C-alpha atoms as an extended CHARMM CRD file, in Angstrom:
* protein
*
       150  EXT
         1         1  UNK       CA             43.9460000000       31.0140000000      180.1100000000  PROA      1               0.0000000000
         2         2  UNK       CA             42.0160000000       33.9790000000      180.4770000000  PROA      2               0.0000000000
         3         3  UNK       CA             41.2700000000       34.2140000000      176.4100000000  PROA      3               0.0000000000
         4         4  UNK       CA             41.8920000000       30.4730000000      175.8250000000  PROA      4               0.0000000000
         5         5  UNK       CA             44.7810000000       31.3240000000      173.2260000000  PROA      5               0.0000000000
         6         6  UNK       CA             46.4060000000       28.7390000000      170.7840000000  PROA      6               0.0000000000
         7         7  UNK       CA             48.4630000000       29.7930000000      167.9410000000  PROA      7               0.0000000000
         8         8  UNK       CA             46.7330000000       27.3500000000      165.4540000000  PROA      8               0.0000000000
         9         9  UNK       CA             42.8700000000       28.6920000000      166.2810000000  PROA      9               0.0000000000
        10        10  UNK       CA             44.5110000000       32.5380000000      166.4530000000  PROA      10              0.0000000000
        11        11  UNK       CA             47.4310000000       33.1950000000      164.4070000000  PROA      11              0.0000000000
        12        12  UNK       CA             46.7820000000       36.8580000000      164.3060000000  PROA      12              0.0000000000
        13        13  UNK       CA             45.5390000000       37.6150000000      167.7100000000  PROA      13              0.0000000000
        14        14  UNK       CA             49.4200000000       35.6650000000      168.9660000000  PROA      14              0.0000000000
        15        15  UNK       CA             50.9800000000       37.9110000000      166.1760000000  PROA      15              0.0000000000
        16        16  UNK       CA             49.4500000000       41.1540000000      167.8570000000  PROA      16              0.0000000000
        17        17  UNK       CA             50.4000000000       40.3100000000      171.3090000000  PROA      17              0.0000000000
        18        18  UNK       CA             54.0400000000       39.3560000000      169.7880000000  PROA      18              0.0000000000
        19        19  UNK       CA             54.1020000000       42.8480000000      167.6580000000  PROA      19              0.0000000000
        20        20  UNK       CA             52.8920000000       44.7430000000      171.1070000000  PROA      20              0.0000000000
        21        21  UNK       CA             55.6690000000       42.8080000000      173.4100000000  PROA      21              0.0000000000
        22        22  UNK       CA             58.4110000000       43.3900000000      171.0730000000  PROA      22              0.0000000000
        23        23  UNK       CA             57.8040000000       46.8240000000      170.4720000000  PROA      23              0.0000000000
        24        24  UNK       CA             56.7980000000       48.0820000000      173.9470000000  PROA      24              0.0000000000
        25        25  UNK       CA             60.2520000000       45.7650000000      175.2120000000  PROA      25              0.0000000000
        26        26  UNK       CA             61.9630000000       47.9330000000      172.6400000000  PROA      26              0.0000000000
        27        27  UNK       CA             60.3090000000       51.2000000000      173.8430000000  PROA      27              0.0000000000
        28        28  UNK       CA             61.0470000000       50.3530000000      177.0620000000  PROA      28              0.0000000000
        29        29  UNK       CA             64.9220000000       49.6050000000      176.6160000000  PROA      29              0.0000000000
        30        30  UNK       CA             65.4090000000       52.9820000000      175.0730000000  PROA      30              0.0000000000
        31        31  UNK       CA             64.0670000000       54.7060000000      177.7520000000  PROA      31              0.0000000000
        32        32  UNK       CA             66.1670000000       52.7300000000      180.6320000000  PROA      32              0.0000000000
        33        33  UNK       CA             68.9210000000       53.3540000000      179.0910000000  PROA      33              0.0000000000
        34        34  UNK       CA             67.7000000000       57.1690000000      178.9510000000  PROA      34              0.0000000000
        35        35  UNK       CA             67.5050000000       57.1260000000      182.4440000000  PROA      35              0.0000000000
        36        36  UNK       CA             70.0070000000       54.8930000000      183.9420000000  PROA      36              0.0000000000
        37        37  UNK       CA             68.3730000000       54.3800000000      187.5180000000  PROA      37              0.0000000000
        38        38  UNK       CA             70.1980000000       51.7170000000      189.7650000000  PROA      38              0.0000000000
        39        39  UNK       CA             68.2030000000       48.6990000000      190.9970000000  PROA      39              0.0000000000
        40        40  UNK       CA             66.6200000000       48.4760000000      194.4650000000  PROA      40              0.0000000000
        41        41  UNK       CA             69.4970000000       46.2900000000      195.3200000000  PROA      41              0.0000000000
        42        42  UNK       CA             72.1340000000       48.6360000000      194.2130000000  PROA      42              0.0000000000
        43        43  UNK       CA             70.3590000000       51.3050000000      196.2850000000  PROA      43              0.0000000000
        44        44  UNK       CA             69.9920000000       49.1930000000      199.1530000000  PROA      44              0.0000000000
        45        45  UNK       CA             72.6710000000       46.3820000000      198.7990000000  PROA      45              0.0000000000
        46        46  UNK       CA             71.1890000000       44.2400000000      202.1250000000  PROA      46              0.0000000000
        47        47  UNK       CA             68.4670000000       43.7570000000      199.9550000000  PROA      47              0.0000000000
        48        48  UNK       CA             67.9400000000       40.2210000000      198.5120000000  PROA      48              0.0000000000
        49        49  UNK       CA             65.7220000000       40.0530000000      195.7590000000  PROA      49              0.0000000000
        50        50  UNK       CA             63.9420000000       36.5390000000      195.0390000000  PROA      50              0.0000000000
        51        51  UNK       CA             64.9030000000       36.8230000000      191.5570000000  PROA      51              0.0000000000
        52        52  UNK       CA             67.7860000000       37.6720000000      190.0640000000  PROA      52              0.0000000000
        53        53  UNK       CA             68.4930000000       41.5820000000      189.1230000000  PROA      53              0.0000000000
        54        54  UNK       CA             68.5610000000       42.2150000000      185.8660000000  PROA      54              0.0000000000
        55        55  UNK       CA             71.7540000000       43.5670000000      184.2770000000  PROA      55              0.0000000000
        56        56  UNK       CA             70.1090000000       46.6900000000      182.9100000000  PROA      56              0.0000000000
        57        57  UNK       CA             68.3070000000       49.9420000000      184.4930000000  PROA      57              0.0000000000
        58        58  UNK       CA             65.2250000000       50.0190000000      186.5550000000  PROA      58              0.0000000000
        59        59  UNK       CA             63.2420000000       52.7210000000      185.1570000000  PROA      59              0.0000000000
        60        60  UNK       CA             60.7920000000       52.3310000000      183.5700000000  PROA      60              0.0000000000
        61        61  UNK       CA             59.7630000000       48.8950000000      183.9010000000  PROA      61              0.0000000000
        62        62  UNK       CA             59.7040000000       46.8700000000      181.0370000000  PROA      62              0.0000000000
        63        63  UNK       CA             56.8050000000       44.0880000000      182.5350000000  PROA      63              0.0000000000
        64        64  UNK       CA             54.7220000000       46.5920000000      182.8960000000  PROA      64              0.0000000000
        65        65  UNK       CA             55.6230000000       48.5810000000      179.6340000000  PROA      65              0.0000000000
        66        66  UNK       CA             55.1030000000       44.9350000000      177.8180000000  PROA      66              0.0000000000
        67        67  UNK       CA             52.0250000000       43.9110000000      180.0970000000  PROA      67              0.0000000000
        68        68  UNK       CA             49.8830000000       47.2190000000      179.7470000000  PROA      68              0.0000000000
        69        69  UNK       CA             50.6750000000       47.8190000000      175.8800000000  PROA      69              0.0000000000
        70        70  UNK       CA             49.8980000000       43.8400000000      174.9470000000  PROA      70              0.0000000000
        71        71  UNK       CA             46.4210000000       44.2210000000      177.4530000000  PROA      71              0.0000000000
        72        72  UNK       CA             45.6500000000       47.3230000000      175.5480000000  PROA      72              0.0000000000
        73        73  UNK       CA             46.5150000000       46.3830000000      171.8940000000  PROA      73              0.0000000000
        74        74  UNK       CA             44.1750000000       42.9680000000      173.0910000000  PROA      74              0.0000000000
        75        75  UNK       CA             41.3710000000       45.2750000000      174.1950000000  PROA      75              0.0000000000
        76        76  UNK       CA             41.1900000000       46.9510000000      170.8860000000  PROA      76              0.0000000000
        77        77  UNK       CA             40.8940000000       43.6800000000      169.1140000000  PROA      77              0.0000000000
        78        78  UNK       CA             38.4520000000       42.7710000000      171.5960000000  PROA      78              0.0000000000
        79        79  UNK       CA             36.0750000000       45.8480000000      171.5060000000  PROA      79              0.0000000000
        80        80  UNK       CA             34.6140000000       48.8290000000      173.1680000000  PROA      80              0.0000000000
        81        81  UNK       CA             32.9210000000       47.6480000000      176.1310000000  PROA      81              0.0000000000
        82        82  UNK       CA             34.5160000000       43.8960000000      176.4600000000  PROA      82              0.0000000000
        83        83  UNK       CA             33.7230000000       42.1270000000      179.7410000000  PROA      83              0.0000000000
        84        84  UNK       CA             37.1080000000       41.1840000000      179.7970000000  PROA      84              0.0000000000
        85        85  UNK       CA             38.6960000000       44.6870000000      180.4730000000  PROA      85              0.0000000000
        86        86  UNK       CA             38.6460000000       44.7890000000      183.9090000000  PROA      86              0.0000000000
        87        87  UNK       CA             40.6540000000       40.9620000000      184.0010000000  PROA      87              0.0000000000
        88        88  UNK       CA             42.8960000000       42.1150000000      181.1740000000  PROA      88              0.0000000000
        89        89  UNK       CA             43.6830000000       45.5040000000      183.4960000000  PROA      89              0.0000000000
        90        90  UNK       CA             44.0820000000       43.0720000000      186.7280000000  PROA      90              0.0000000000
        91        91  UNK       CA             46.6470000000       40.5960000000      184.6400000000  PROA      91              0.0000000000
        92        92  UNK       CA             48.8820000000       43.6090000000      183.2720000000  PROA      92              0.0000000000
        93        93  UNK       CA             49.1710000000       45.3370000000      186.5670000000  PROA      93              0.0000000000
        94        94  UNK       CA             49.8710000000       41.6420000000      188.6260000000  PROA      94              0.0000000000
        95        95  UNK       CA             52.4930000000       41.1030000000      185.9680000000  PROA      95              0.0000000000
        96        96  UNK       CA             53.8370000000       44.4050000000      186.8290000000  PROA      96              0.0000000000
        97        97  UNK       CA             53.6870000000       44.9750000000      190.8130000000  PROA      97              0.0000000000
        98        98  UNK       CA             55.3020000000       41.1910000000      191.2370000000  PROA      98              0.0000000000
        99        99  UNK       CA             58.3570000000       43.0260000000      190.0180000000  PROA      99              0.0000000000
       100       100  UNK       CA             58.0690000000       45.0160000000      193.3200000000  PROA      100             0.0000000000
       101       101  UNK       CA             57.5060000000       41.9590000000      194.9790000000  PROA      101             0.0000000000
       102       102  UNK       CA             60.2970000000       40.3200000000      193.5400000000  PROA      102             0.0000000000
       103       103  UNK       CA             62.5320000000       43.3450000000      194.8750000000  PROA      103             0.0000000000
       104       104  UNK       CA             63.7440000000       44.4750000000      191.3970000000  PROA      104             0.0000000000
       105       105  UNK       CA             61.6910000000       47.5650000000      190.8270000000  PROA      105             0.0000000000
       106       106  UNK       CA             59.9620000000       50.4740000000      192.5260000000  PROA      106             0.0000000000
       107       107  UNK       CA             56.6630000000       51.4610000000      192.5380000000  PROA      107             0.0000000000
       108       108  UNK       CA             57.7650000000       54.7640000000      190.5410000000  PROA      108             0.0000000000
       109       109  UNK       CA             59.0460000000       52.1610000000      187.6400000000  PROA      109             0.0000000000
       110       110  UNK       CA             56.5710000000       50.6320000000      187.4720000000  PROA      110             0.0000000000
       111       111  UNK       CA             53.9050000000       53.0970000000      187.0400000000  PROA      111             0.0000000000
       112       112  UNK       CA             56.1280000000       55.3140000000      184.7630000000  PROA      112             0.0000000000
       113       113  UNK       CA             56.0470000000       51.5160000000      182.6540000000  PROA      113             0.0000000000
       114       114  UNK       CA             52.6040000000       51.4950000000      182.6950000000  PROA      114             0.0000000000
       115       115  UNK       CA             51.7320000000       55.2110000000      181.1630000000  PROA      115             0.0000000000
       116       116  UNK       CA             54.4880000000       53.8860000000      178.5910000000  PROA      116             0.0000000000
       117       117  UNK       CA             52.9160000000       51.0140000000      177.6710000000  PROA      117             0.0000000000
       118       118  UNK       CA             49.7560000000       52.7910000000      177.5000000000  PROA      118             0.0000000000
       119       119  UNK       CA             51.1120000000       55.8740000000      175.0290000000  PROA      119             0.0000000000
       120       120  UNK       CA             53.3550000000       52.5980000000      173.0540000000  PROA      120             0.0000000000
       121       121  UNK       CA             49.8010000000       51.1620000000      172.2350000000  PROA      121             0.0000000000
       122       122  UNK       CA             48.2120000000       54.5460000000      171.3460000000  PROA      122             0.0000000000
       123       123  UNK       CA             51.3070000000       54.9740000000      168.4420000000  PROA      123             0.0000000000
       124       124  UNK       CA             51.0830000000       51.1690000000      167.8720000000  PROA      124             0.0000000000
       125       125  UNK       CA             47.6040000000       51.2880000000      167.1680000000  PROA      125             0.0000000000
       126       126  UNK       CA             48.0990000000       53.9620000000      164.3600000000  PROA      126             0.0000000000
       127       127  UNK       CA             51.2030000000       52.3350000000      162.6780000000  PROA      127             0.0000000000
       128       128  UNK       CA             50.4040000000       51.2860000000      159.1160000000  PROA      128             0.0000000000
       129       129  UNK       CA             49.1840000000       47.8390000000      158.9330000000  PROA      129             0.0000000000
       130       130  UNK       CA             48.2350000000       47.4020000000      162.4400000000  PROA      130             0.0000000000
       131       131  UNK       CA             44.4870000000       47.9490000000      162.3030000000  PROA      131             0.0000000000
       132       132  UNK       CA             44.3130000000       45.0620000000      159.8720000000  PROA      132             0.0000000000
       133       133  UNK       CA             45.9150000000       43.0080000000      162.4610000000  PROA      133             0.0000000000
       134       134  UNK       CA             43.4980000000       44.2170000000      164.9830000000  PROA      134             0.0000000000
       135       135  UNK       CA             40.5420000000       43.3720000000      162.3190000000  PROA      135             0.0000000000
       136       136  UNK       CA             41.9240000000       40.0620000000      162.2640000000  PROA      136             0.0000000000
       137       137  UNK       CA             42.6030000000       39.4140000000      165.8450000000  PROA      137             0.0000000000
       138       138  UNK       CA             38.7560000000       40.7780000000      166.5820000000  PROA      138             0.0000000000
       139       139  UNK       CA             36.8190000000       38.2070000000      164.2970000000  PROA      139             0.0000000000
       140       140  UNK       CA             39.2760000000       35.4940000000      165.1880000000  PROA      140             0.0000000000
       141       141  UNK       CA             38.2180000000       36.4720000000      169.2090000000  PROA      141             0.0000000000
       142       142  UNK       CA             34.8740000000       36.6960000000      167.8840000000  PROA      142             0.0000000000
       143       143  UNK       CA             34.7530000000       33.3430000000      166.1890000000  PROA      143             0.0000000000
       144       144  UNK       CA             36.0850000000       31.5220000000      169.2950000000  PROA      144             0.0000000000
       145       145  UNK       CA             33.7940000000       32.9900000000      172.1670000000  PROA      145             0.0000000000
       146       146  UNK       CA             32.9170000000       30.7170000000      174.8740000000  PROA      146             0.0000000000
       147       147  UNK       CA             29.3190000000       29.3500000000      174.1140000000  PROA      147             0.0000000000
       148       148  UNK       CA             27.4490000000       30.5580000000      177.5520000000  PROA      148             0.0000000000
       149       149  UNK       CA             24.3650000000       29.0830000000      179.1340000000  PROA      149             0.0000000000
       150       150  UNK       CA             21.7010000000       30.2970000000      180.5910000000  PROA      150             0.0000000000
Protein backbone atom coordinates (compact mmCIF):
# COMPACT_ATOMS: atom_id res chain seq x y z
CA UNK A 1 0.00 0.00 0.00
CA UNK A 2 2.60 2.25 0.90
CA UNK A 3 3.76 2.78 -3.04
CA UNK A 4 0.35 1.73 -4.44
CA UNK A 5 2.06 -1.19 -6.52
CA UNK A 6 0.31 -3.22 -9.37
CA UNK A 7 2.21 -5.31 -11.70
CA UNK A 8 0.30 -4.00 -14.83
CA UNK A 9 1.05 0.03 -14.02
CA UNK A 10 4.87 -1.19 -12.81
CA UNK A 11 6.26 -4.13 -14.39
CA UNK A 12 9.77 -3.11 -13.67
CA UNK A 13 9.55 -1.60 -10.30
CA UNK A 14 7.71 -5.58 -9.23
CA UNK A 15 10.70 -7.06 -11.27
CA UNK A 16 13.28 -5.10 -8.99
CA UNK A 17 11.70 -5.93 -5.78
CA UNK A 18 11.48 -9.73 -7.18
CA UNK A 19 15.38 -9.55 -8.40
CA UNK A 20 16.25 -7.95 -4.71
CA UNK A 21 14.07 -10.78 -2.72
CA UNK A 22 15.44 -13.57 -4.62
CA UNK A 23 18.85 -12.64 -4.43
CA UNK A 24 19.13 -11.31 -0.85
CA UNK A 25 16.88 -14.91 0.10
CA UNK A 26 19.76 -16.53 -1.73
CA UNK A 27 22.47 -14.47 0.08
CA UNK A 28 20.93 -15.11 3.05
CA UNK A 29 20.66 -19.06 2.76
CA UNK A 30 24.34 -19.28 2.11
CA UNK A 31 25.23 -17.61 5.00
CA UNK A 32 22.80 -19.74 7.49
CA UNK A 33 24.03 -22.50 6.37
CA UNK A 34 27.63 -20.89 7.05
CA UNK A 35 26.72 -20.50 10.40
CA UNK A 36 24.42 -23.13 11.52
CA UNK A 37 22.90 -21.36 14.73
CA UNK A 38 19.94 -23.32 16.42
CA UNK A 39 16.55 -21.59 16.73
CA UNK A 40 15.34 -19.84 19.90
CA UNK A 41 13.28 -22.88 20.44
CA UNK A 42 16.05 -25.31 20.14
CA UNK A 43 17.96 -23.15 22.64
CA UNK A 44 15.18 -22.84 24.88
CA UNK A 45 12.79 -25.82 24.09
CA UNK A 46 9.78 -24.38 26.67
CA UNK A 47 9.60 -21.86 24.24
CA UNK A 48 6.50 -21.79 21.96
CA UNK A 49 6.81 -19.76 19.07
CA UNK A 50 3.44 -18.41 17.39
CA UNK A 51 4.65 -19.53 14.17
CA UNK A 52 6.09 -22.39 13.16
CA UNK A 53 10.16 -22.74 13.24
CA UNK A 54 11.58 -22.92 10.24
CA UNK A 55 13.56 -26.04 9.29
CA UNK A 56 16.76 -24.16 8.58
CA UNK A 57 19.35 -21.93 10.74
CA UNK A 58 18.65 -18.75 12.50
CA UNK A 59 21.42 -16.58 11.63
CA UNK A 60 21.22 -14.28 9.80
CA UNK A 61 17.73 -13.60 9.22
CA UNK A 62 16.47 -13.92 5.96
CA UNK A 63 13.16 -11.25 6.51
CA UNK A 64 15.31 -8.89 7.29
CA UNK A 65 18.11 -9.77 4.68
CA UNK A 66 14.99 -9.74 2.01
CA UNK A 67 13.17 -6.66 3.72
CA UNK A 68 16.26 -4.21 3.99
CA UNK A 69 17.86 -5.15 0.46
CA UNK A 70 14.17 -4.85 -1.45
CA UNK A 71 13.62 -1.22 0.78
CA UNK A 72 17.01 -0.23 -0.39
CA UNK A 73 17.08 -1.40 -4.08
CA UNK A 74 13.28 0.63 -3.92
CA UNK A 75 14.99 3.72 -2.53
CA UNK A 76 17.40 3.89 -5.35
CA UNK A 77 14.66 3.73 -7.87
CA UNK A 78 12.95 6.21 -5.88
CA UNK A 79 15.73 8.88 -5.43
CA UNK A 80 18.08 10.74 -3.23
CA UNK A 81 16.06 12.47 -0.78
CA UNK A 82 12.50 10.51 -1.23
CA UNK A 83 9.91 11.30 1.46
CA UNK A 84 9.29 7.84 1.56
CA UNK A 85 12.65 6.68 3.18
CA UNK A 86 11.90 6.93 6.53
CA UNK A 87 8.36 4.54 5.87
CA UNK A 88 10.36 2.27 3.59
CA UNK A 89 13.14 1.98 6.71
CA UNK A 90 10.03 1.52 9.29
CA UNK A 91 8.38 -1.41 6.89
CA UNK A 92 11.82 -3.39 6.46
CA UNK A 93 12.71 -3.30 10.09
CA UNK A 94 8.70 -4.27 11.26
CA UNK A 95 9.06 -7.08 8.77
CA UNK A 96 12.15 -8.02 10.50
CA UNK A 97 11.71 -7.58 14.48
CA UNK A 98 8.10 -9.56 14.12
CA UNK A 99 10.44 -12.47 13.62
CA UNK A 100 11.53 -11.78 17.27
CA UNK A 101 8.12 -11.45 18.10
CA UNK A 102 7.14 -14.48 16.55
CA UNK A 103 9.93 -16.30 18.74
CA UNK A 104 11.98 -17.59 15.74
CA UNK A 105 14.92 -15.25 15.76
CA UNK A 106 17.16 -13.13 17.96
CA UNK A 107 17.82 -9.75 17.94
CA UNK A 108 21.59 -10.61 16.88
CA UNK A 109 19.90 -12.33 13.56
CA UNK A 110 18.25 -10.04 12.83
CA UNK A 111 20.50 -7.16 12.78
CA UNK A 112 23.40 -9.26 11.29
CA UNK A 113 20.24 -9.70 8.33
CA UNK A 114 19.90 -6.29 8.09
CA UNK A 115 23.79 -5.12 7.42
CA UNK A 116 23.39 -8.14 4.84
CA UNK A 117 20.70 -6.94 3.14
CA UNK A 118 22.18 -3.62 3.14
CA UNK A 119 25.88 -4.78 1.59
CA UNK A 120 23.40 -7.47 -0.92
CA UNK A 121 21.90 -4.14 -2.34
CA UNK A 122 25.24 -2.26 -2.52
CA UNK A 123 26.64 -5.45 -4.98
CA UNK A 124 23.09 -5.66 -6.46
CA UNK A 125 23.07 -2.24 -7.39
CA UNK A 126 26.38 -2.61 -9.43
CA UNK A 127 25.50 -5.96 -11.20
CA UNK A 128 25.29 -5.48 -14.96
CA UNK A 129 21.90 -4.64 -16.06
CA UNK A 130 20.53 -3.54 -12.84
CA UNK A 131 20.76 0.23 -13.15
CA UNK A 132 18.56 -0.05 -16.21
CA UNK A 133 16.08 -1.70 -14.06
CA UNK A 134 16.42 0.97 -11.53
CA UNK A 135 15.99 3.66 -14.55
CA UNK A 136 12.93 1.94 -15.28
CA UNK A 137 11.49 1.40 -11.91
CA UNK A 138 12.29 5.40 -11.19
CA UNK A 139 10.19 6.93 -14.17
CA UNK A 140 7.57 4.25 -13.75
CA UNK A 141 7.44 5.63 -9.71
CA UNK A 142 7.68 8.90 -11.22
CA UNK A 143 4.85 8.57 -13.67
CA UNK A 144 2.45 7.24 -10.99
CA UNK A 145 2.96 9.83 -8.04
CA UNK A 146 0.02 10.62 -6.04
CA UNK A 147 -1.43 14.00 -7.39
CA UNK A 148 -1.27 16.18 -3.93
CA UNK A 149 -3.36 19.18 -3.00
CA UNK A 150 -2.78 22.04 -1.52
Amino acid sequence: VLLSLSSARHPATMRLIAVSMLVAGIIGMHHKLAQLRPRPAQVWPGLLPLIPTPPHPSFPSNHATQATCTAEMLLLALGEGTALKPYLDELAQRIAINRERAGVHFASDTRAGARLGREVAKALAAAPGIAELIEASAAELERTKPVTTP
